[in-house]
Each structure stands twice: as C-alpha cells, then as structure tokens.
Short mmCIF file of C-alpha atoms and ligand atoms in Angstrom, two decimals:
data_model
loop_
_atom_site.label_atom_id
_atom_site.label_comp_id
_atom_site.label_asym_id
_atom_site.label_seq_id
_atom_site.Cartn_x
_atom_site.Cartn_y
_atom_site.Cartn_z
CA MET A 1 7.85 20.01 -2.03
CA PRO A 2 9.70 23.42 -3.89
CA SER A 3 10.49 26.23 -1.73
CA THR A 4 8.97 29.01 -1.54
CA LYS A 5 11.04 31.23 -4.06
CA ASN A 6 10.67 28.32 -6.44
CA ARG A 7 7.20 28.59 -6.60
CA MET A 8 7.74 32.24 -6.65
CA LEU A 9 9.35 32.11 -9.43
CA LYS A 10 7.52 29.40 -11.09
CA GLN A 11 4.41 31.71 -10.32
CA LEU A 12 6.75 34.82 -11.77
CA LYS A 13 7.63 32.64 -15.40
CA GLN A 14 3.73 31.55 -15.58
CA VAL A 15 2.50 35.15 -16.03
CA THR A 16 5.40 36.42 -17.80
CA LEU A 17 4.71 33.26 -20.42
CA SER A 18 1.04 33.74 -20.09
CA THR A 19 1.64 37.92 -21.17
CA LEU A 20 4.19 36.67 -23.70
CA LYS A 21 1.06 34.63 -24.62
CA THR A 22 -1.27 36.91 -24.70
CA SER A 23 0.72 39.75 -26.75
CA GLY A 24 1.18 37.13 -29.82
CA ALA A 25 4.98 36.55 -28.78
CA PHE A 26 4.78 32.73 -28.53
CA HIS A 27 3.69 32.69 -32.46
CA LEU A 28 6.38 35.62 -33.49
CA VAL A 29 9.04 33.02 -31.84
CA ASP A 30 7.01 30.71 -33.46
CA ARG A 31 7.27 31.45 -36.86
CA SER A 32 10.41 32.61 -36.64
CA ARG A 33 14.13 31.53 -38.44
CA TRP A 34 15.52 31.28 -35.40
CA ARG A 35 12.78 28.63 -34.52
CA HIS A 36 12.87 27.33 -37.80
CA ARG A 37 17.00 26.32 -37.57
CA ARG A 38 15.70 24.51 -34.19
CA LEU A 39 15.00 21.16 -33.12
CA LEU A 40 12.94 20.24 -29.32
CA ILE A 41 13.87 17.11 -29.04
CA LEU A 42 11.20 15.87 -25.60
CA ALA A 43 12.36 14.13 -23.33
CA TYR A 44 10.53 11.27 -20.75
CA HIS A 45 11.17 9.02 -18.77
CA GLY A 46 7.88 6.65 -17.42
CA ILE A 47 3.78 7.29 -17.49
CA SER A 48 2.52 5.82 -14.17
CA LEU A 49 0.59 2.05 -13.84
CA GLU A 50 -0.69 3.40 -11.00
CA ASP A 51 0.85 5.75 -8.10
CA GLU A 52 4.29 6.12 -9.53
CA HIS A 53 3.86 10.57 -10.75
CA LEU A 54 2.85 10.67 -6.86
CA TRP A 55 5.74 8.92 -5.86
CA ASP A 56 8.32 10.98 -8.08
CA TYR A 57 6.71 13.20 -10.84
CA THR A 58 9.78 14.40 -12.26
CA GLN A 59 10.43 10.98 -13.34
CA VAL A 60 6.99 9.80 -14.39
CA MET A 61 4.01 11.39 -15.41
CA SER A 62 0.57 10.53 -15.30
CA PRO A 63 -1.75 9.03 -18.97
CA GLU A 64 -3.96 11.79 -18.27
CA VAL A 65 -1.37 14.63 -18.40
CA PHE A 66 0.60 12.64 -21.72
CA ARG A 67 -2.29 12.87 -23.68
CA THR A 68 -2.54 16.37 -22.64
CA ARG A 69 0.47 17.45 -23.55
CA MET A 70 0.11 15.58 -27.10
CA GLU A 71 -2.75 17.40 -27.22
CA LEU A 72 -1.06 20.37 -27.50
CA LEU A 73 1.67 19.22 -29.54
CA LYS A 74 -0.72 18.62 -32.19
CA LYS A 75 -3.13 21.50 -31.74
CA SER A 76 0.39 24.43 -30.81
CA GLY A 77 1.33 22.84 -35.35
CA CYS A 78 3.94 21.17 -34.41
CA THR A 79 5.69 18.79 -36.87
CA VAL A 80 6.82 15.86 -34.72
CA LEU A 81 10.18 14.04 -37.09
CA PRO A 82 11.34 10.27 -36.83
CA PHE A 83 14.14 10.93 -34.42
CA ALA A 84 16.95 10.10 -37.13
CA GLU A 85 14.98 12.30 -39.88
CA ALA A 86 15.00 15.49 -37.83
CA LEU A 87 18.57 15.32 -36.64
CA LYS A 88 19.28 14.81 -40.44
CA ARG A 89 17.41 17.79 -41.50
CA LEU A 90 18.50 19.47 -38.49
CA TYR A 91 21.86 19.70 -39.78
CA SER A 92 21.26 20.36 -43.76
CA ASP A 93 19.26 23.54 -42.88
CA ASP A 94 15.55 21.96 -44.38
CA LEU A 95 13.75 21.23 -40.68
CA PRO A 96 10.43 22.10 -41.37
CA GLU A 97 8.50 24.64 -38.88
CA LYS A 98 7.91 23.68 -35.34
CA SER A 99 10.36 20.50 -35.32
CA VAL A 100 9.63 18.70 -32.18
CA SER A 101 11.12 14.56 -31.89
CA ILE A 102 9.73 12.51 -29.04
CA THR A 103 12.29 10.42 -26.63
CA PHE A 104 11.85 7.83 -24.15
CA ASP A 105 14.21 6.45 -21.88
CA ASP A 106 15.12 3.67 -20.67
CA GLY A 107 12.47 1.32 -21.49
CA THR A 108 9.90 0.62 -18.74
CA TYR A 109 6.66 -1.93 -19.06
CA ASP A 110 4.52 1.58 -18.56
CA PHE A 111 5.92 2.42 -21.85
CA TYR A 112 4.30 -0.37 -23.54
CA ALA A 113 1.76 0.00 -21.41
CA GLN A 114 0.93 3.75 -21.27
CA ALA A 115 2.75 5.23 -23.40
CA TYR A 116 3.40 4.06 -26.68
CA PRO A 117 -0.77 3.48 -27.27
CA ILE A 118 -0.87 7.36 -26.56
CA LEU A 119 1.26 8.08 -28.94
CA ARG A 120 -0.44 5.19 -31.62
CA GLU A 121 -3.57 7.78 -31.84
CA PHE A 122 -1.53 10.70 -32.39
CA ASP A 123 0.60 8.75 -34.76
CA TYR A 124 3.43 9.98 -33.11
CA PRO A 125 7.29 8.82 -34.02
CA VAL A 126 9.14 8.14 -31.34
CA THR A 127 12.55 6.71 -30.18
CA LEU A 128 12.90 5.19 -27.17
CA TYR A 129 16.51 4.14 -25.31
CA LEU A 130 16.50 1.04 -23.69
CA THR A 131 18.66 0.18 -20.90
CA THR A 132 18.98 -3.73 -20.74
CA PHE A 133 20.32 -5.49 -18.54
CA TYR A 134 16.54 -5.57 -16.41
CA THR A 135 15.07 -6.63 -19.96
CA HIS A 136 16.32 -9.88 -19.06
CA PHE A 137 16.25 -10.13 -15.68
CA ASN A 138 12.75 -9.02 -15.63
CA ARG A 139 12.04 -7.74 -11.70
CA PRO A 140 12.13 -4.62 -10.38
CA VAL A 141 15.30 -1.75 -11.16
CA PHE A 142 16.47 -2.23 -7.67
CA ASP A 143 17.43 1.54 -6.98
CA VAL A 144 14.07 3.32 -7.68
CA ILE A 145 11.86 0.06 -6.81
CA CYS A 146 13.64 0.90 -2.91
CA SER A 147 12.51 4.09 -3.37
CA TYR A 148 9.12 4.10 -4.46
CA LEU A 149 8.60 0.91 -1.33
CA LEU A 150 9.91 3.59 1.15
CA TRP A 151 7.81 6.42 -0.18
CA LYS A 152 4.63 3.45 -0.43
CA GLY A 153 5.50 2.55 3.38
CA ARG A 154 5.92 5.89 4.64
CA SER A 155 3.42 5.44 7.13
CA LEU A 156 5.10 2.81 8.85
CA PRO A 157 8.36 3.49 10.71
CA LEU A 158 11.61 1.47 9.60
CA ASP A 159 13.09 -1.34 11.08
CA LEU A 160 16.34 -1.10 9.03
CA ASN A 161 17.96 -4.25 11.04
CA PRO A 162 16.22 -7.39 9.08
CA ILE A 163 17.61 -5.09 5.88
CA THR A 164 20.99 -3.64 6.16
CA GLY A 165 21.69 -5.06 9.60
CA ARG A 166 22.07 -1.22 10.83
CA ASP A 167 20.16 -1.33 14.59
CA ALA A 168 17.78 1.87 13.63
CA GLN A 169 13.95 2.44 13.45
CA VAL A 170 13.64 5.11 10.90
CA SER A 171 10.56 7.26 10.12
CA LEU A 172 9.59 7.51 6.48
CA ALA A 173 6.74 10.51 7.36
CA SER A 174 8.89 12.96 5.75
CA ASP A 175 11.51 13.03 2.79
CA GLY A 176 14.58 13.80 4.94
CA PRO A 177 14.59 10.87 7.08
CA ARG A 178 13.67 8.72 3.32
CA ALA A 179 16.62 9.57 2.32
CA ARG A 180 18.79 8.78 4.57
CA ALA A 181 16.81 5.39 4.12
CA LEU A 182 17.16 4.87 0.92
CA ASP A 183 21.48 5.68 1.06
CA ASP A 184 21.70 3.68 3.66
CA ILE A 185 19.58 0.50 1.67
CA ARG A 186 22.31 1.14 -1.46
CA SER A 187 25.41 1.83 0.17
CA PHE A 188 24.23 -1.67 1.34
CA ALA A 189 23.73 -3.19 -1.61
CA ARG A 190 26.87 -1.01 -2.81
CA GLY A 191 28.74 -2.00 0.37
CA ARG A 192 28.54 -5.79 -0.35
CA LYS A 193 28.15 -5.93 -3.94
CA LEU A 194 24.45 -7.82 -4.16
CA SER A 195 24.04 -9.81 -7.43
CA ALA A 196 20.62 -9.00 -9.56
CA GLU A 197 19.06 -11.60 -7.40
CA GLU A 198 20.37 -10.99 -4.14
CA LYS A 199 19.54 -6.88 -4.53
CA ASP A 200 16.27 -8.80 -5.74
CA ARG A 201 15.40 -9.91 -2.10
CA LEU A 202 16.43 -7.41 -0.03
CA VAL A 203 13.65 -5.87 -2.11
CA GLU A 204 11.25 -8.90 -0.80
CA LEU A 205 11.92 -8.42 2.68
CA LEU A 206 11.73 -4.06 2.19
CA ALA A 207 8.67 -4.67 1.23
CA ASP A 208 7.38 -6.74 4.00
CA GLN A 209 8.12 -4.78 6.48
CA LEU A 210 6.79 -2.35 4.83
CA LYS A 211 3.28 -4.09 4.81
CA ILE A 212 3.47 -4.16 1.17
CA ASP A 213 1.49 -6.24 -1.28
CA TYR A 214 4.48 -7.19 -3.21
CA ASP A 215 3.08 -9.87 -5.48
CA ALA A 216 0.50 -7.34 -6.71
CA LEU A 217 3.27 -5.06 -7.55
CA LEU A 218 5.24 -7.83 -9.46
CA ALA A 219 2.02 -8.53 -10.82
CA LYS A 220 1.50 -4.75 -12.19
CA ARG A 221 5.19 -4.89 -13.58
CA ILE A 222 5.51 -1.76 -12.06
CA LEU A 223 8.81 -0.43 -12.92
CA HIS A 224 9.93 -3.51 -14.49
CA LEU A 225 11.76 -2.92 -17.61
CA LEU A 226 10.01 -4.15 -20.97
CA LYS A 227 10.67 -7.81 -22.23
CA PRO A 228 12.55 -9.17 -25.26
CA GLU A 229 9.08 -9.73 -26.61
CA GLU A 230 7.45 -6.33 -26.20
CA VAL A 231 10.31 -4.83 -27.35
CA LYS A 232 10.78 -7.27 -30.29
CA ARG A 233 6.97 -5.43 -30.45
CA LEU A 234 7.09 -2.04 -30.59
CA ALA A 235 10.49 -2.56 -32.90
CA GLU A 236 7.63 -4.13 -35.24
CA GLY A 237 5.13 -1.50 -34.46
CA GLY A 238 7.27 2.00 -35.62
CA VAL A 239 9.38 2.89 -32.39
CA ASP A 240 13.09 3.60 -32.95
CA VAL A 241 14.63 1.58 -30.17
CA GLN A 242 18.37 2.87 -28.83
CA LEU A 243 21.10 3.12 -26.74
CA HIS A 244 21.65 3.99 -23.22
CA THR A 245 23.76 1.48 -21.92
CA HIS A 246 23.27 -2.77 -20.40
CA ARG A 247 23.46 -1.14 -17.06
CA HIS A 248 22.85 2.63 -17.08
CA ARG A 249 26.02 3.75 -16.11
CA THR A 250 29.29 5.36 -18.04
CA PRO A 251 32.12 3.93 -16.38
CA LEU A 252 35.54 6.55 -16.97
CA ASP A 253 37.63 3.77 -18.40
CA ARG A 254 37.13 2.95 -21.78
CA GLY A 255 37.45 -0.49 -22.13
CA LEU A 256 34.31 -0.77 -19.82
CA PHE A 257 32.64 1.98 -21.16
CA LEU A 258 33.19 0.69 -24.75
CA ARG A 259 31.56 -2.64 -23.46
CA GLU A 260 28.83 -0.89 -21.99
CA ILE A 261 27.69 0.00 -25.43
CA GLU A 262 28.60 -3.32 -26.94
CA ASP A 263 26.69 -5.28 -24.75
CA ASN A 264 23.53 -3.18 -24.62
CA ARG A 265 23.92 -2.79 -28.95
CA ARG A 266 24.58 -6.53 -29.36
CA SER A 267 20.55 -7.09 -26.62
CA ILE A 268 18.84 -4.71 -28.82
CA ARG A 269 19.85 -6.54 -32.18
CA GLU A 270 19.01 -10.23 -30.39
CA MET A 271 15.36 -8.51 -30.11
CA THR A 272 14.57 -5.64 -32.54
CA GLY A 273 17.11 -6.82 -36.10
CA SER A 274 18.19 -3.79 -36.32
CA ASN A 275 21.63 -2.03 -35.31
CA ALA A 276 21.34 1.31 -32.92
CA SER A 277 23.78 3.76 -33.23
CA HIS A 278 22.27 6.61 -31.65
CA PHE A 279 22.82 7.37 -27.87
CA CYS A 280 21.54 9.05 -25.14
CA TYR A 281 23.36 9.47 -21.01
CA PRO A 282 22.34 7.35 -18.19
CA SER A 283 21.92 10.30 -15.66
CA GLY A 284 22.64 13.09 -18.58
CA VAL A 285 26.07 11.94 -16.68
CA TYR A 286 28.54 13.00 -19.03
CA ASN A 287 32.08 13.72 -19.96
CA PRO A 288 34.95 15.07 -23.20
CA ALA A 289 36.79 11.79 -22.43
CA PHE A 290 33.22 10.01 -23.99
CA LEU A 291 33.18 11.87 -27.16
CA PRO A 292 36.53 9.74 -28.79
CA TRP A 293 34.80 6.69 -27.55
CA LEU A 294 31.39 6.76 -28.79
CA LYS A 295 32.91 8.41 -31.61
CA GLU A 296 34.85 5.28 -32.05
CA ALA A 297 31.79 2.91 -30.87
CA GLY A 298 30.28 3.92 -34.32
CA ILE A 299 28.07 7.11 -32.40
CA ARG A 300 25.90 9.56 -34.32
CA SER A 301 24.01 11.54 -31.89
CA ALA A 302 24.10 11.31 -28.49
CA THR A 303 21.71 13.25 -26.09
CA THR A 304 22.09 15.22 -23.05
CA CYS A 305 19.80 16.03 -20.23
CA ASP A 306 20.89 19.76 -21.13
CA LEU A 307 18.35 22.53 -21.27
CA GLY A 308 17.69 23.54 -24.49
CA LEU A 309 16.60 23.89 -28.54
CA ALA A 310 19.28 22.03 -30.63
CA SER A 311 20.94 23.88 -33.52
CA ARG A 312 23.09 23.10 -36.23
CA ASN A 313 25.53 24.50 -33.51
CA SER A 314 25.16 21.74 -30.98
CA ASN A 315 27.63 19.13 -30.90
CA PRO A 316 25.86 15.77 -32.08
CA LEU A 317 27.14 13.63 -29.39
CA LEU A 318 26.55 16.11 -26.86
CA LEU A 319 22.11 17.32 -27.84
CA PRO A 320 20.61 19.33 -25.60
CA ARG A 321 16.86 18.17 -24.68
CA PHE A 322 13.54 18.88 -22.55
CA LEU A 323 12.77 16.91 -20.12
CA ASP A 324 8.73 16.93 -19.75
CA VAL A 325 8.07 17.55 -15.96
CA SER A 326 4.20 16.71 -14.89
CA SER A 327 4.61 20.12 -12.39
CA LEU A 328 4.92 21.91 -16.09
CA SER A 329 1.64 24.15 -16.69
CA PRO A 330 0.68 24.13 -19.77
CA VAL A 331 1.46 27.40 -20.90
CA GLU A 332 4.65 26.38 -20.04
CA PHE A 333 5.02 23.34 -21.69
CA ALA A 334 4.08 25.15 -25.48
CA GLY A 335 6.66 27.94 -24.47
CA TRP A 336 8.87 25.30 -25.26
CA LEU A 337 7.29 24.48 -28.10
CA SER A 338 7.12 27.64 -29.74
CA GLY A 339 10.91 28.23 -28.76
CA VAL A 340 9.73 31.33 -26.48
CA SER A 341 10.69 29.70 -23.16
CA ALA A 342 15.09 29.19 -24.14
CA ALA A 343 14.89 32.77 -23.76
CA LEU A 344 13.68 32.61 -19.94
CA PRO A 345 15.79 31.36 -16.61
CA GLN A 346 15.57 27.58 -16.66
CA ARG A 347 15.89 25.04 -13.93
CA ARG A 348 17.59 22.07 -14.83
CA GLY A 349 17.24 18.37 -15.53
CA THR A 350 18.80 15.39 -15.45
CA ASP A 351 17.74 11.58 -15.59
CA LYS A 352 17.74 10.76 -11.79
CA VAL A 353 17.73 6.91 -12.37
CA VAL A 354 21.39 5.85 -11.37
CA GLY A 355 23.90 3.06 -12.40
CA TYR A 356 22.19 -0.72 -11.49
ZN1 ZN B 401 18.22 6.88 -18.57
#
C-alpha cells in the first residue's frame, strides 16, 4: 500500500496536472518543438486474464484500464509508430506530432489473449520483447507464480516445512511476512540449484499447501509465456518480436551475456523467421559494460525502465521509456502523452520480474 506521504504527493501531482490541463498548458507543450522532437516509448507487461492486476498493479493491468489507455491515446491525437520506424525518424529529426511507440515486456500468454485483440482494434503497432526459456518450457514462470500463489492463498497460514524443509508457520495476510516467505522459497530453489522441472514441482507443493486449484491456473495459463506457435501467429499478424534475453538475465560475464542474446535471438528466429536486433534490459538493469557487448551482438537499440521521453541526444542503447501502471489516473497518463509530466518530479519505474 502507498504511504501517506506518497498518497499526498500523488494528490498534489493530480491537482497540478488538472490545473495545467485546464489552463491549456497540455496543448502548449503538445504543439511545442520540444515535444515534436521527442518519442514517448510506452512500456507494459501483463494484461490480466483473471485477478493478476489485484496481485501486482505495477506489472499487470486489467483489460478495461488498458482499453481506456488506448482510447486516450487515440483521442489525444498521438501518432503511434512502429518502433523501428520511430527510432529512424527520431534520429533523423523527422518525427510526426506527439509520437508514441508501444512496447510489451516478457511475452506472457495474456499478451495474446488480452492485449493483442485490443491493439488490433485500434490498429496500433506493437513491439514485444520476448524472453524465450519459458516459451519452450511452457509452465508458469517460477518467481512470479510463487509470488502470485502466496498472495492468492493469503487467508491461510503457510507451513514452510514441506516446501523448504524449514520449520516455520508463516501468516501470509500482510505484505512483509509474505515477501519473506517468497524470499525463503526463491533462496531455497537457488541454493539447491533446482532445475526448471524441480522448481515446477515445488510450485505444485506450494499450491497444494495453500489449497489453490493449481490445475485451474494451468488451464487458464496464468503467468505462462507464449508458446512458439502463438509467437509465430503474432509475428504473422504484424507483432514486432524483439530481444529480452533467453533466461531473463544479464550476466556480468561477456561470454554468458552474449550467449543470452544469441540463445534468445536463435529462438525468436525459429519462431518468426526474423533476425531480432532491438533489445530491452530485463528488470531494467543495465551496466556500462553491456554497451560494447550489445554493439558486438549487432544490437541497434536497447530500452531501459528509466523514466522519460527519448530525444536525438539519447544513447540508442539506453533509451528511456514510460512504464504505464494501473494506479496512474487518466490525467497523469495524458500528462505523459503531452510531455508535461516529464517536467514534474517522478517515481522510478522498473520491470520487477527476476531472472530464472
Ligand atoms: Zn522482463
């Protein structure tokens, strides 16, 4: 839950933005040369299949809210460009008015079921940064499904013994103990170097402990990644599938880093027939050491979770984005489309999904 200070800051920001909107400042910035020369890259993760947006509103949005965002985008007169074209025009100073590109991270199944139909309705191009390991091992993503199950089963205490062997009864009703239980389970899996199959069995145990119908979650494919045939269909339907590493991680070792990109690229090529050359840093984590490695791998652009609009002065391998979250009000979203919000103090966005 947001703190009182954060709530107060949010209210202040809302009042400021509403005043700026009524005073015509949105329009002034909209039409300014400053905004005209900038590209707003929107970033999304999941669009919920069921109740995932209630579990993590920073990573998952309901389809209803996502639709209102797309409607606002349309009403505000933004030009939504395919990402590669937007970049080309950004660096040749040839952007149309209020340029926007839409990106999705990870490639969960809900992109296919929820986001894609809405994007098609609006005829908006989209870039999907796909992490590929769980595309082939099509079971729920370990770290995120553990977090989701602990939240979903929060009305019951959890006996950690059958899961990690530690004698502890944890109440999952509040955020703190729930986060510690999640840490315990993740550390256990890491410490034992469990394989994907072993981690999957651990998740089954956890669901069983929490009396959650795991088969029902599997049938709905909650927090699963896209299957190869779905990626293929999306690419045929015009979705631009790009790189996000194979195992959602960026090792600090050159060889391992390059392998992540190569495995990811090969897998995407097999599914789409295209050679991906745009990259998004998993979890928004980047390091100066990555830049020469990205160049070596033939990467043309890399997006971060740093908040802002991209300009001609932006390093193409460190492009800022705007991570849209459901807690944001329509006026705050409109503030970003116009560019006004870039001048106001901001929270930091992130892609919280951790490495596999
Ligand atoms: Zn990610």
